[in-house]
Coordinates of N, CA and C in Angstrom, one line a residue:
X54 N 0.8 -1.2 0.0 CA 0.0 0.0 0.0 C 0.8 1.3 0.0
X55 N 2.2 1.2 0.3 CA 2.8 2.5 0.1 C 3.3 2.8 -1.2
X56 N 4.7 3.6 -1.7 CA 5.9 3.8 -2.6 C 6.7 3.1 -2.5
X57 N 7.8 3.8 -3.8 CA 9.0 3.6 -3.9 C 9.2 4.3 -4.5
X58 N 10.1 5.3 -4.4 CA 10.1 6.3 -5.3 C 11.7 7.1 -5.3
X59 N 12.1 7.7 -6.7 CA 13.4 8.2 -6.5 C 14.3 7.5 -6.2
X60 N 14.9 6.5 -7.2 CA 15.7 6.3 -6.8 C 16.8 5.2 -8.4
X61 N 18.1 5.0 -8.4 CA 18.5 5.1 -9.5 C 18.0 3.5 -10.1
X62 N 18.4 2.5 -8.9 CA 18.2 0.7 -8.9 C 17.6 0.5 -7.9
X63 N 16.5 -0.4 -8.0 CA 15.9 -1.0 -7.3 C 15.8 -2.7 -7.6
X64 N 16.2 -3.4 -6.6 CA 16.1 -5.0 -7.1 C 16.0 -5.8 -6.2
X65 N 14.9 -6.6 -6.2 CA 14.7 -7.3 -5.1 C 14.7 -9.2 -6.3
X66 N 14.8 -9.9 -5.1 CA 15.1 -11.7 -6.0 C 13.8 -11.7 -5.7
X67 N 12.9 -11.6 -4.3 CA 11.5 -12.0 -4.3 C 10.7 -11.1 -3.9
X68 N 10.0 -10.2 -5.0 CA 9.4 -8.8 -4.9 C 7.3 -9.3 -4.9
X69 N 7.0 -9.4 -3.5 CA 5.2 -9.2 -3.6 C 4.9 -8.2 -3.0
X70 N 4.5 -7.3 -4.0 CA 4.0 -6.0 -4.2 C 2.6 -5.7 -4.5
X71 N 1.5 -5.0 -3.3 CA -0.1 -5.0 -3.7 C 0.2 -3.5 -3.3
X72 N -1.0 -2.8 -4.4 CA -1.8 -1.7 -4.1 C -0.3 -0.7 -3.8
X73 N 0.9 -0.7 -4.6 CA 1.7 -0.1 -4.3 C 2.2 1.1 -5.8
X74 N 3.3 1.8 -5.4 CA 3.7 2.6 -6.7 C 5.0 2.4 -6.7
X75 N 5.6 1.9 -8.1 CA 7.1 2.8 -7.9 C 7.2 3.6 -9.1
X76 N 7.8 4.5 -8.5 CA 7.4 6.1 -9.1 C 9.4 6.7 -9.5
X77 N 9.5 7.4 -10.6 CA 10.8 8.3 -10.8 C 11.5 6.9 -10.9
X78 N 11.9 6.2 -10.7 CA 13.2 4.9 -10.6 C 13.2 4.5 -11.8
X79 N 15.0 4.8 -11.9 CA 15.6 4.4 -13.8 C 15.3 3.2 -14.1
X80 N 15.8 2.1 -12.9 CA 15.6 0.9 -13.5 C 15.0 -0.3 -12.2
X81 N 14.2 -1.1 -12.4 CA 13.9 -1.7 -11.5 C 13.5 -2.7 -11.8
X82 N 14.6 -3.8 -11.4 CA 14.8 -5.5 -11.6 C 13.8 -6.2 -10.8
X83 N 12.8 -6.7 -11.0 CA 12.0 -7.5 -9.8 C 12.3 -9.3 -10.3
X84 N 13.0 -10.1 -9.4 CA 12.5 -11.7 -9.6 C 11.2 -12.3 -9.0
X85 N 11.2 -13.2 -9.7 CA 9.7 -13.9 -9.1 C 8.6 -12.9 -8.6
X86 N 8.3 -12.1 -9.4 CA 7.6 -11.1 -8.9 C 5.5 -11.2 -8.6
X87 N 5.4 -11.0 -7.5 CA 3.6 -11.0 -7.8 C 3.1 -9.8 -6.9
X88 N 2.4 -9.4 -8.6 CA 2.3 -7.6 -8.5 C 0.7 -7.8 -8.7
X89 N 0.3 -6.9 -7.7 CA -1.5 -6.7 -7.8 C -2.2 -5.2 -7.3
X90 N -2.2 -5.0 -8.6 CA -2.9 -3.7 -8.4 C -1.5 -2.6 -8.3
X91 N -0.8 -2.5 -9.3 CA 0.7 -1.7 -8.6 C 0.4 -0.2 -10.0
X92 N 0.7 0.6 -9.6 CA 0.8 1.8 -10.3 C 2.6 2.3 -10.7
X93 N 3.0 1.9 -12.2 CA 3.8 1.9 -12.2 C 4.7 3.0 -13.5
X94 N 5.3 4.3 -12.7 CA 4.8 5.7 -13.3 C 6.4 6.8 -13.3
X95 N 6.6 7.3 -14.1 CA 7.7 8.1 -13.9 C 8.6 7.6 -15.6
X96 N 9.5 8.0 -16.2 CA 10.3 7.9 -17.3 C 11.2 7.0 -17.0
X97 N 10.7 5.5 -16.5 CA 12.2 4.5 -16.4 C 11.1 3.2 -17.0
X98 N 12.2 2.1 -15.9 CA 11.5 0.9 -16.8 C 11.8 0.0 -15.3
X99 N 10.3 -0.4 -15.3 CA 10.3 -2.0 -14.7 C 10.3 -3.2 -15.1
X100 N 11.8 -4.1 -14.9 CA 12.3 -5.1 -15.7 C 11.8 -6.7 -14.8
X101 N 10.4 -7.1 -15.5 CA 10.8 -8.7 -15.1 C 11.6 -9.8 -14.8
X102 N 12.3 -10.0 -14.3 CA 13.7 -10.6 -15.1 C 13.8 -12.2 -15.5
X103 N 14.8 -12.7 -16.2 CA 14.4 -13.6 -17.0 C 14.8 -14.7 -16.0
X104 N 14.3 -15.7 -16.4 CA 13.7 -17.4 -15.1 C 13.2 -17.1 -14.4
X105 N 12.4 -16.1 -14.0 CA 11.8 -15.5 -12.5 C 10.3 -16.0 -13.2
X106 N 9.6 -16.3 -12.7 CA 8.2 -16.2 -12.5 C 7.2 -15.8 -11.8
X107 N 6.4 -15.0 -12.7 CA 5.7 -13.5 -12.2 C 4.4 -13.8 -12.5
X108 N 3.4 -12.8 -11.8 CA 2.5 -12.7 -12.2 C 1.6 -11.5 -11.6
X109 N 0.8 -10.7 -12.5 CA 0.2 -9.4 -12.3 C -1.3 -9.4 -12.1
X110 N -2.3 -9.2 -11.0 CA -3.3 -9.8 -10.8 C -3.9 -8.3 -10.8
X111 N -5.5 -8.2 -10.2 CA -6.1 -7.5 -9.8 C -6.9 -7.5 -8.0
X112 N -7.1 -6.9 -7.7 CA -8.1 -7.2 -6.2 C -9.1 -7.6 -6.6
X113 N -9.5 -7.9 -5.3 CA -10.8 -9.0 -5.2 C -12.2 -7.8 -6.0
X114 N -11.8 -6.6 -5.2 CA -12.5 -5.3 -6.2 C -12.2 -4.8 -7.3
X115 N -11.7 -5.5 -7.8 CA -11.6 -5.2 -9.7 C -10.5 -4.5 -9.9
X116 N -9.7 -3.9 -8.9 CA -8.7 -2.3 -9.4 C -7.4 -2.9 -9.8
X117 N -7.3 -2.5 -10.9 CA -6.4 -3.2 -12.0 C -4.8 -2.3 -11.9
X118 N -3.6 -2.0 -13.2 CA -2.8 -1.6 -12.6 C -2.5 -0.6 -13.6
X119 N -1.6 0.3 -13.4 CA -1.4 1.6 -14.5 C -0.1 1.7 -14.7
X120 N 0.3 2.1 -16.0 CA 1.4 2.4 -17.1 C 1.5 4.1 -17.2
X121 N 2.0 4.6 -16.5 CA 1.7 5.9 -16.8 C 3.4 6.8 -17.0
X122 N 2.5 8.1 -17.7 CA 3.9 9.2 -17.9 C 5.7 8.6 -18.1
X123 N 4.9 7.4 -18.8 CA 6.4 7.3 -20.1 C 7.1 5.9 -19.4
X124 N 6.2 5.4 -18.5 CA 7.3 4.3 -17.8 C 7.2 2.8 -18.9
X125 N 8.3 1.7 -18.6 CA 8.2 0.8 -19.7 C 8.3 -0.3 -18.6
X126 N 7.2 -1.6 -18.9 CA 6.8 -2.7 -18.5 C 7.4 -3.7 -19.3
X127 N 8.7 -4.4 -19.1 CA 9.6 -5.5 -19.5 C 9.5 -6.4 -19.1
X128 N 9.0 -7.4 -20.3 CA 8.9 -8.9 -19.0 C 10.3 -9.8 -20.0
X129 N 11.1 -10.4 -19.2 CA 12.2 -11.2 -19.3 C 11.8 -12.6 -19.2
X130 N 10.8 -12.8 -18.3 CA 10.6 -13.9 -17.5 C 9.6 -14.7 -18.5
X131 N 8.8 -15.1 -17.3 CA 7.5 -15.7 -17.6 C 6.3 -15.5 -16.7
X132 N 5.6 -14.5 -17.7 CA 4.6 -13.7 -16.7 C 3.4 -14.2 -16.9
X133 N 2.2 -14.3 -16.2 CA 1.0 -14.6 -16.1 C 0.1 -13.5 -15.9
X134 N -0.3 -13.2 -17.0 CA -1.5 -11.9 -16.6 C -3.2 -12.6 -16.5
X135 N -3.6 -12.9 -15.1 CA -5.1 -13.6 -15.3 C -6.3 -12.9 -14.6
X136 N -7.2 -13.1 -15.5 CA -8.7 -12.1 -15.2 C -9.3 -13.1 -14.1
X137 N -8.8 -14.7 -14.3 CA -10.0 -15.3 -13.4 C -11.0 -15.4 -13.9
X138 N -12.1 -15.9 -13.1 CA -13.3 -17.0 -13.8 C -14.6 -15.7 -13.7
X139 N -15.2 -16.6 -13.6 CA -16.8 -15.4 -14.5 C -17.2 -14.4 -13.1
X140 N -17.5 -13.6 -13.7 CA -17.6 -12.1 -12.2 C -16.2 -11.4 -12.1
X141 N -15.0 -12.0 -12.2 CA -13.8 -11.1 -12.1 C -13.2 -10.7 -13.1
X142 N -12.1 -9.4 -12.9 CA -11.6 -8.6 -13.8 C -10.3 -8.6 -13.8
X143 N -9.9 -8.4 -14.7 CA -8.3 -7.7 -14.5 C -8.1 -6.4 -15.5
X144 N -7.4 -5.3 -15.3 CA -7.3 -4.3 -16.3 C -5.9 -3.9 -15.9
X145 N -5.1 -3.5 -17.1 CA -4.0 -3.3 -16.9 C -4.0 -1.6 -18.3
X146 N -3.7 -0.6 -17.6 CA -4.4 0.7 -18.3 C -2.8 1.7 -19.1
X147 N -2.9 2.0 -19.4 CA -1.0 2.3 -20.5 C -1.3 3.1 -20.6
X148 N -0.7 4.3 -20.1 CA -0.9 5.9 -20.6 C -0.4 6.3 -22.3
X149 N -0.9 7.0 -23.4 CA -0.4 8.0 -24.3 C 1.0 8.9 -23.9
X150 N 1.3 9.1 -24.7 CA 2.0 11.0 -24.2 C 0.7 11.6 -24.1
X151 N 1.6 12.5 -23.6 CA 0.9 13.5 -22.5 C 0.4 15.2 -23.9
X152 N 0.0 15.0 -24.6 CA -0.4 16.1 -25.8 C -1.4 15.6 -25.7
X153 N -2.0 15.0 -25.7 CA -3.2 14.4 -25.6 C -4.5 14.6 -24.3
X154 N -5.5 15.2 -25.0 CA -6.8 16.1 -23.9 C -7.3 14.8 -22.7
X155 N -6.7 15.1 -21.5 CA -6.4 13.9 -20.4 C -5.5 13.9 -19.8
X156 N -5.0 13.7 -20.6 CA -3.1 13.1 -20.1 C -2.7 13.8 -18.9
X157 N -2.0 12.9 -18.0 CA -1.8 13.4 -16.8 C -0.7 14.5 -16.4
X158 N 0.2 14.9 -17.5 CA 0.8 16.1 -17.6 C 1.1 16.0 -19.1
X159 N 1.4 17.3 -19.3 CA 1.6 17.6 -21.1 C 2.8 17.5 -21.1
X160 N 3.5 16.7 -22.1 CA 4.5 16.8 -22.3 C 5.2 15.5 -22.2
X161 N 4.6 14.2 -21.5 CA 4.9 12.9 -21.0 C 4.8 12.1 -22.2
X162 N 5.9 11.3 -22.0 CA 6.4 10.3 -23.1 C 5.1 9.5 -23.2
X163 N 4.8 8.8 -23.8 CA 4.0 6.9 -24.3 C 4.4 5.9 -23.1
X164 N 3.9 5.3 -23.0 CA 4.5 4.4 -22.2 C 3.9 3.0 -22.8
X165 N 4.7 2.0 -22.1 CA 4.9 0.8 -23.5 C 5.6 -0.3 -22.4
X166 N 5.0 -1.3 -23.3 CA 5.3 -3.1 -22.8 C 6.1 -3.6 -24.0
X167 N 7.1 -4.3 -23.2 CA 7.8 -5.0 -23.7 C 7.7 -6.5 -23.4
X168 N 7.8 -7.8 -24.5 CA 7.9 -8.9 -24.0 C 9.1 -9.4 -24.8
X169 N 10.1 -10.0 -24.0 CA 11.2 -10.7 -24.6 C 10.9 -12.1 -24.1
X170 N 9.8 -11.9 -22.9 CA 10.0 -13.7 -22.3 C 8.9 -14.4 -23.2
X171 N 7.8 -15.5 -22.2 CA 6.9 -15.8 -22.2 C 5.1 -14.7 -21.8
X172 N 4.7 -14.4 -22.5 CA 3.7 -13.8 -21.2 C 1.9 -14.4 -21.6
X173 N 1.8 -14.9 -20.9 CA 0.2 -15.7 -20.8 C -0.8 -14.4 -20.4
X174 N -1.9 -14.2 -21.3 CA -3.0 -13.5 -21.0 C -4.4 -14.9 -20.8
X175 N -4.5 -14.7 -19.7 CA -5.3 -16.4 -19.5 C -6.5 -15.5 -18.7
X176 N -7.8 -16.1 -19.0 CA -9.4 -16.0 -19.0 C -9.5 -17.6 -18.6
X177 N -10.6 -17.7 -17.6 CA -11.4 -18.8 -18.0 C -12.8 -18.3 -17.7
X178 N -13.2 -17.0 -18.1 CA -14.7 -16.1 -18.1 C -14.3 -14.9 -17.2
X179 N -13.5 -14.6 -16.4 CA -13.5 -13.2 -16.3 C -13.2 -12.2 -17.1
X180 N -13.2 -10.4 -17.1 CA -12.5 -9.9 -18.3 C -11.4 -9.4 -18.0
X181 N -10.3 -9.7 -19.3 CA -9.1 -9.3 -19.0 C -9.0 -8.2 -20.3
X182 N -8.5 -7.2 -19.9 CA -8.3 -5.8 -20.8 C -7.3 -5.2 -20.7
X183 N -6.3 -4.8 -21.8 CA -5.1 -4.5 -21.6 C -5.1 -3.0 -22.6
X184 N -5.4 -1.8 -22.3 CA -6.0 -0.9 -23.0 C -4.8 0.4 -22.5
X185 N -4.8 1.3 -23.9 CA -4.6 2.4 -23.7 C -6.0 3.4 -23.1
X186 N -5.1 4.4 -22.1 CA -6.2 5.3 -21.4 C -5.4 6.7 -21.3
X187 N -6.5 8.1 -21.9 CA -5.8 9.0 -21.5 C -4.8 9.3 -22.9
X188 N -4.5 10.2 -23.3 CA -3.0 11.2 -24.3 C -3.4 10.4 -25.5
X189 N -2.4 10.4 -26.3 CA -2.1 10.0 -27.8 C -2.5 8.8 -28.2
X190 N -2.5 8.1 -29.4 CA -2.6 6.3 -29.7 C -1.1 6.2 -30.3
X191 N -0.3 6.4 -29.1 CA 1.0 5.7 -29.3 C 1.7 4.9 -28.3
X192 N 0.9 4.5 -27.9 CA 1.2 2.7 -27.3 C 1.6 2.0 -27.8
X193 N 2.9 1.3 -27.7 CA 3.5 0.3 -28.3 C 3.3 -0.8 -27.4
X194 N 2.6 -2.3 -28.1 CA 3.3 -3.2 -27.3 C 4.2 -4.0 -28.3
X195 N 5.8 -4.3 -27.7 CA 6.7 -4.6 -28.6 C 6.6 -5.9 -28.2
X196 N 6.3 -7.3 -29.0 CA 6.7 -8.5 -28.2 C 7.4 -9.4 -29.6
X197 N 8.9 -9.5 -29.1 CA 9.4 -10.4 -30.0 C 9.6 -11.8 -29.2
X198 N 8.9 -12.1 -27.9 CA 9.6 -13.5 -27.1 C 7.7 -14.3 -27.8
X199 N 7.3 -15.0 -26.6 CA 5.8 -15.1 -26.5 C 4.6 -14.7 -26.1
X200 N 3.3 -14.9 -26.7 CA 2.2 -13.6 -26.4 C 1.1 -15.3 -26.7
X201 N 1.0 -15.6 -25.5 CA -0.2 -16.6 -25.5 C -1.3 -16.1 -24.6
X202 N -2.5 -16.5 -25.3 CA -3.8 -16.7 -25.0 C -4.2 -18.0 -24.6
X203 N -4.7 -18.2 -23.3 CA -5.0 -19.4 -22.9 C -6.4 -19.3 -22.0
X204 N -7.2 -20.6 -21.6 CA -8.3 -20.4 -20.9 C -9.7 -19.8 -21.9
X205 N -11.0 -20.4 -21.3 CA -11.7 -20.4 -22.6 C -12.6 -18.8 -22.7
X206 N -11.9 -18.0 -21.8 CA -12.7 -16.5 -22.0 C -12.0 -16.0 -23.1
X207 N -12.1 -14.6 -22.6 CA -12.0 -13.9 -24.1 C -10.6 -12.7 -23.3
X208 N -9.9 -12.0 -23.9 CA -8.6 -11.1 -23.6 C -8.8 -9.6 -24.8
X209 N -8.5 -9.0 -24.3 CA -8.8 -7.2 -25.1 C -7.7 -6.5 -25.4
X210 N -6.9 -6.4 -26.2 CA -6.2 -5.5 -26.4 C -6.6 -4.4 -27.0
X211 N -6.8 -3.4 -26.1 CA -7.5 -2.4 -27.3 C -6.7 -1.1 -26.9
X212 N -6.9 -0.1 -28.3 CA -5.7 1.0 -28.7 C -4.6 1.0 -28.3
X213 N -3.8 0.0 -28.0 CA -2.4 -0.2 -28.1 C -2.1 -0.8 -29.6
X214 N -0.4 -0.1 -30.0 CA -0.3 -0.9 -31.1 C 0.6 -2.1 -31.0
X215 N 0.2 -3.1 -31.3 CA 1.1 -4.6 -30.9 C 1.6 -4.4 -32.4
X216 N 3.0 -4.9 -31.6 CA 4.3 -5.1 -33.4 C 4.3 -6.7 -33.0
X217 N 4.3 -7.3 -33.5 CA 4.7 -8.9 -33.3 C 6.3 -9.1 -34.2
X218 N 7.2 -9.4 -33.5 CA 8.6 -9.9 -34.2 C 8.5 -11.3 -33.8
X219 N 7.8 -11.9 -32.7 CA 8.2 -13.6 -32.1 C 6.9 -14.3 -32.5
X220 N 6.2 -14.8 -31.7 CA 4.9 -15.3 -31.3 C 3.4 -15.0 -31.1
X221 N 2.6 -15.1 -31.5 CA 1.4 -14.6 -30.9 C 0.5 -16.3 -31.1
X222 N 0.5 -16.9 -29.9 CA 0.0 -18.1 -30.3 C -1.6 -17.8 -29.2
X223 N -2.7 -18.0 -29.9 CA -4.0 -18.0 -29.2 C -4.2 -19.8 -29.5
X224 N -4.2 -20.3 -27.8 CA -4.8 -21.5 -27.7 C -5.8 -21.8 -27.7
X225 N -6.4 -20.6 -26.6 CA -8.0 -21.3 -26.4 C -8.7 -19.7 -26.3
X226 N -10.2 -20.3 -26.1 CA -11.0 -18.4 -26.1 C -10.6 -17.9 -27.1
X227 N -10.9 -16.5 -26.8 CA -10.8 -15.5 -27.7 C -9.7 -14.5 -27.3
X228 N -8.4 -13.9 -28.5 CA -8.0 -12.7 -28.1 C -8.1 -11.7 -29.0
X229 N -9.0 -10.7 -28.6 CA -9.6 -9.9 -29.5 C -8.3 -8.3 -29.5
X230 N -8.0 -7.8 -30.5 CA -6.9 -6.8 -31.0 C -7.9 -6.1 -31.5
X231 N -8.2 -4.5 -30.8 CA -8.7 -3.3 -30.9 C -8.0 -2.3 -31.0
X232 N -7.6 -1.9 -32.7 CA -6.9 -1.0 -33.4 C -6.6 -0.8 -34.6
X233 N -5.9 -0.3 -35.3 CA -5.1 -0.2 -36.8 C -4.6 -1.8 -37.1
X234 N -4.5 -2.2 -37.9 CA -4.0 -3.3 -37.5 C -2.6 -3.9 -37.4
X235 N -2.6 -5.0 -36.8 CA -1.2 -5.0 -35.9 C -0.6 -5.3 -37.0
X236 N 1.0 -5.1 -36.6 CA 1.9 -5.6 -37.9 C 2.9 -6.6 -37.6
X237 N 2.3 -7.4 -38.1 CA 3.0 -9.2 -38.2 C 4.4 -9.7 -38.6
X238 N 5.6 -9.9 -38.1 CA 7.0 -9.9 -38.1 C 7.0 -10.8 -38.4
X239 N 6.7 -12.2 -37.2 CA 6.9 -13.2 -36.5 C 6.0 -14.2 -37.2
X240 N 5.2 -14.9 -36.3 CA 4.6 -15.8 -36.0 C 3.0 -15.4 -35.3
X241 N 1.8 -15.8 -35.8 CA 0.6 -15.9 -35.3 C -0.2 -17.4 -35.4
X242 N 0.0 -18.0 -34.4 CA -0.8 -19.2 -34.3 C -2.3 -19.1 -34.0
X243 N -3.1 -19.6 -34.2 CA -4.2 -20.0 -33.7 C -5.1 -20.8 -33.6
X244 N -5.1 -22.0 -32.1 CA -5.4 -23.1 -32.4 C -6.8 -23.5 -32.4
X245 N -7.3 -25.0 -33.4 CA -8.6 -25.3 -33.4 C -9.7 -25.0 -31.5
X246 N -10.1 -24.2 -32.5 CA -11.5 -24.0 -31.4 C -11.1 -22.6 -30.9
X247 N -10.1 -22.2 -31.0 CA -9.5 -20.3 -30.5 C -9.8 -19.5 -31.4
X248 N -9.9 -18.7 -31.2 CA -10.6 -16.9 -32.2 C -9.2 -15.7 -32.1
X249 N -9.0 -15.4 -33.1 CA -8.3 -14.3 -32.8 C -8.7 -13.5 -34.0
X250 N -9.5 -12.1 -32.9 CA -10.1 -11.3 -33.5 C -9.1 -9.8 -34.1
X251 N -8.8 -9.9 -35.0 CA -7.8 -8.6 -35.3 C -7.3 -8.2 -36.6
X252 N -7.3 -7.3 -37.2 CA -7.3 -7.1 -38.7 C -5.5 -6.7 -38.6
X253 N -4.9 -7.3 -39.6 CA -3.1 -7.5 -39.6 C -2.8 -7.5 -41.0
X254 N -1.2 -6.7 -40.7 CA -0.5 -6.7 -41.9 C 0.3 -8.1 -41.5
X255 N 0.6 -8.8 -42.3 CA 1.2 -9.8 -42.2 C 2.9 -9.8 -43.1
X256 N 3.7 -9.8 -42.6 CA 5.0 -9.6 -43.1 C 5.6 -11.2 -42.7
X257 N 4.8 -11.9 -42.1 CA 5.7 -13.1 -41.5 C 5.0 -14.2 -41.6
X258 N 3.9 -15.1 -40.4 CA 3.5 -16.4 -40.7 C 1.9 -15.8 -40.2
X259 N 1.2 -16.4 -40.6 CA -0.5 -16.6 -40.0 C -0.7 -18.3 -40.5
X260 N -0.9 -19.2 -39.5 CA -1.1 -20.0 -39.0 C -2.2 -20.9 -38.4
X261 N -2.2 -22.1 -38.3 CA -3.3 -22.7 -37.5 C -4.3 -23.2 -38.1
X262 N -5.7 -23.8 -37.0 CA -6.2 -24.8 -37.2 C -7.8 -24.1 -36.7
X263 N -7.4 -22.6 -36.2 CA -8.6 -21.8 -35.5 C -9.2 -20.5 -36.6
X264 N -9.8 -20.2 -35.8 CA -10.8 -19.0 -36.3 C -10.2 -17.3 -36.6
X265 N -9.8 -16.8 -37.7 CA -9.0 -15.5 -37.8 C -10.2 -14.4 -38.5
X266 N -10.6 -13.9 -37.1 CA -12.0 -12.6 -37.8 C -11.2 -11.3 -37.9
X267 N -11.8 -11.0 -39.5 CA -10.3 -9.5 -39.7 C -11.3 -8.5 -40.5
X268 N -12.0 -7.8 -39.2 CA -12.9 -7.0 -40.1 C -12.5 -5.7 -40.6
X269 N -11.1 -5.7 -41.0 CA -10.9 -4.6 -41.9 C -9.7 -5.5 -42.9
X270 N -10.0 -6.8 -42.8 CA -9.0 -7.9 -44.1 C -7.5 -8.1 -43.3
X271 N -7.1 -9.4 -43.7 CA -5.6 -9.3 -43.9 C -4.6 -8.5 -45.2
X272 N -3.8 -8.0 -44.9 CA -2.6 -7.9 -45.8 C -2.2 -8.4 -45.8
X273 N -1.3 -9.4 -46.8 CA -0.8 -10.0 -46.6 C 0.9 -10.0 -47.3
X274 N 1.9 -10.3 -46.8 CA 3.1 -9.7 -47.7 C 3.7 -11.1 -47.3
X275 N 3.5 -12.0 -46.4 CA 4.4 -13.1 -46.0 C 3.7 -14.6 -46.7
X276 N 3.2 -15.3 -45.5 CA 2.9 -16.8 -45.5 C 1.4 -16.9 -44.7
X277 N 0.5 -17.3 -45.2 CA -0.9 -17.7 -44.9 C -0.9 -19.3 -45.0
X278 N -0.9 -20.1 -43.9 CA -0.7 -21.5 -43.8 C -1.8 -22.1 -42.6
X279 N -3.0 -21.8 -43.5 CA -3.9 -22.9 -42.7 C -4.2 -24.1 -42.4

């Protein structure tokens, strides 16, 4: 429930962090991390780190976690982002820059997710929503490691822009992509009985044995292998 704030490193091997902030800090290593409900804000970057196993939840009251004024969310590891079963939420909210009618000061960078590791967005009926809120539509999510959908609800990316250079494999449910459409490096799997809802340029693979709804079309510049 308190801070952390100001300061150049912060690193802990076993960091469980609720309802807290770390704020202004350049860089900040967390292992095995389980983060719920954390506000995480100022022009640095919080780094998952890699073999750690993490995971970013919400409270029992729905209050989800915030990206704000330019800070960057790195996962190394293998993270678990889960909404939980039917009645529960998870929201995970990514500030714009700060030019934008909202934004919590003028003048603040984008703030942005990075995945180099594994990171699981898992439903089995609650909602899980990973959304820009507030300034500009320049949200990047950069993931060249893995970006799985698992569990049989549904997952929301919406006005962030996802670059895919690795993976995007949807197992099960639905992961619905709300925006321009993403632009495909990598790899997009999608397996029988899974939905992935999202209109894409395709420069790399689109895949599988599942359901691909693209209501503004694929482009296609790579490999379509159903």
């Amino acid at each position: 429930g308190g801070g952390i704030r100001n300061s150049a490193l912060l690193q802990v091997a076993n960091a469980k962090l609720s309802n807290s902030t770390i704020q202004d800090i350049v860089l900040a290593r967390l292992g095995n991390a389980n983060l719920t409900a954390m506000t995480l804000t100022g022009n640095g970057k919080t780094v998952l780190a890699s073999g750690g196993s993490h995971t970013l939840s919400s409270t029992n009251m729905g209050y989800g976690s915030y990206l704000k004024q330019g800070h960057t969310l790195q996962n190394d590891g293998q993270l678990r982002v889960d909404a939980g079963g039917v009645g529960q939420a998870n929201y995970l909210y990514v500030e714009g820059s700060g030019n934008g009618i909202g934004a919590s000061r003028l003048g603040d960078a984008a703030s942005k997710i990075v995945n180099t590791g594994e990171m699981t967005l898992s439903s089995s009926g609650g909602n899980l929503v990973m959304r820009r809120y507030n300034g500009n539509n320049d949200v990047v999510f950069e993931n060249s490691g893995k970006l799985i959908k698992d569990g049989t609800g549904n997952a929301l990316i919406y006005a962030m822009n996802l670059q895919n250079s690795g993976d995007v494999h949807v197992q099960q449910g639905k992961l619905q992509y709300w925006n321009t459409p993403m632009q495909n490096n990598g790899r997009v799997i999608v397996d029988a009985g899974a939905t992935f809802e999202a209109s894409l340029i395709n420069n790399g693979r689109l895949m599988g044995n599942g359901t691909v709804l693209a209501t503004a079309g694929v482009e296609n510049h790579g490999i379509v292998a159903p």
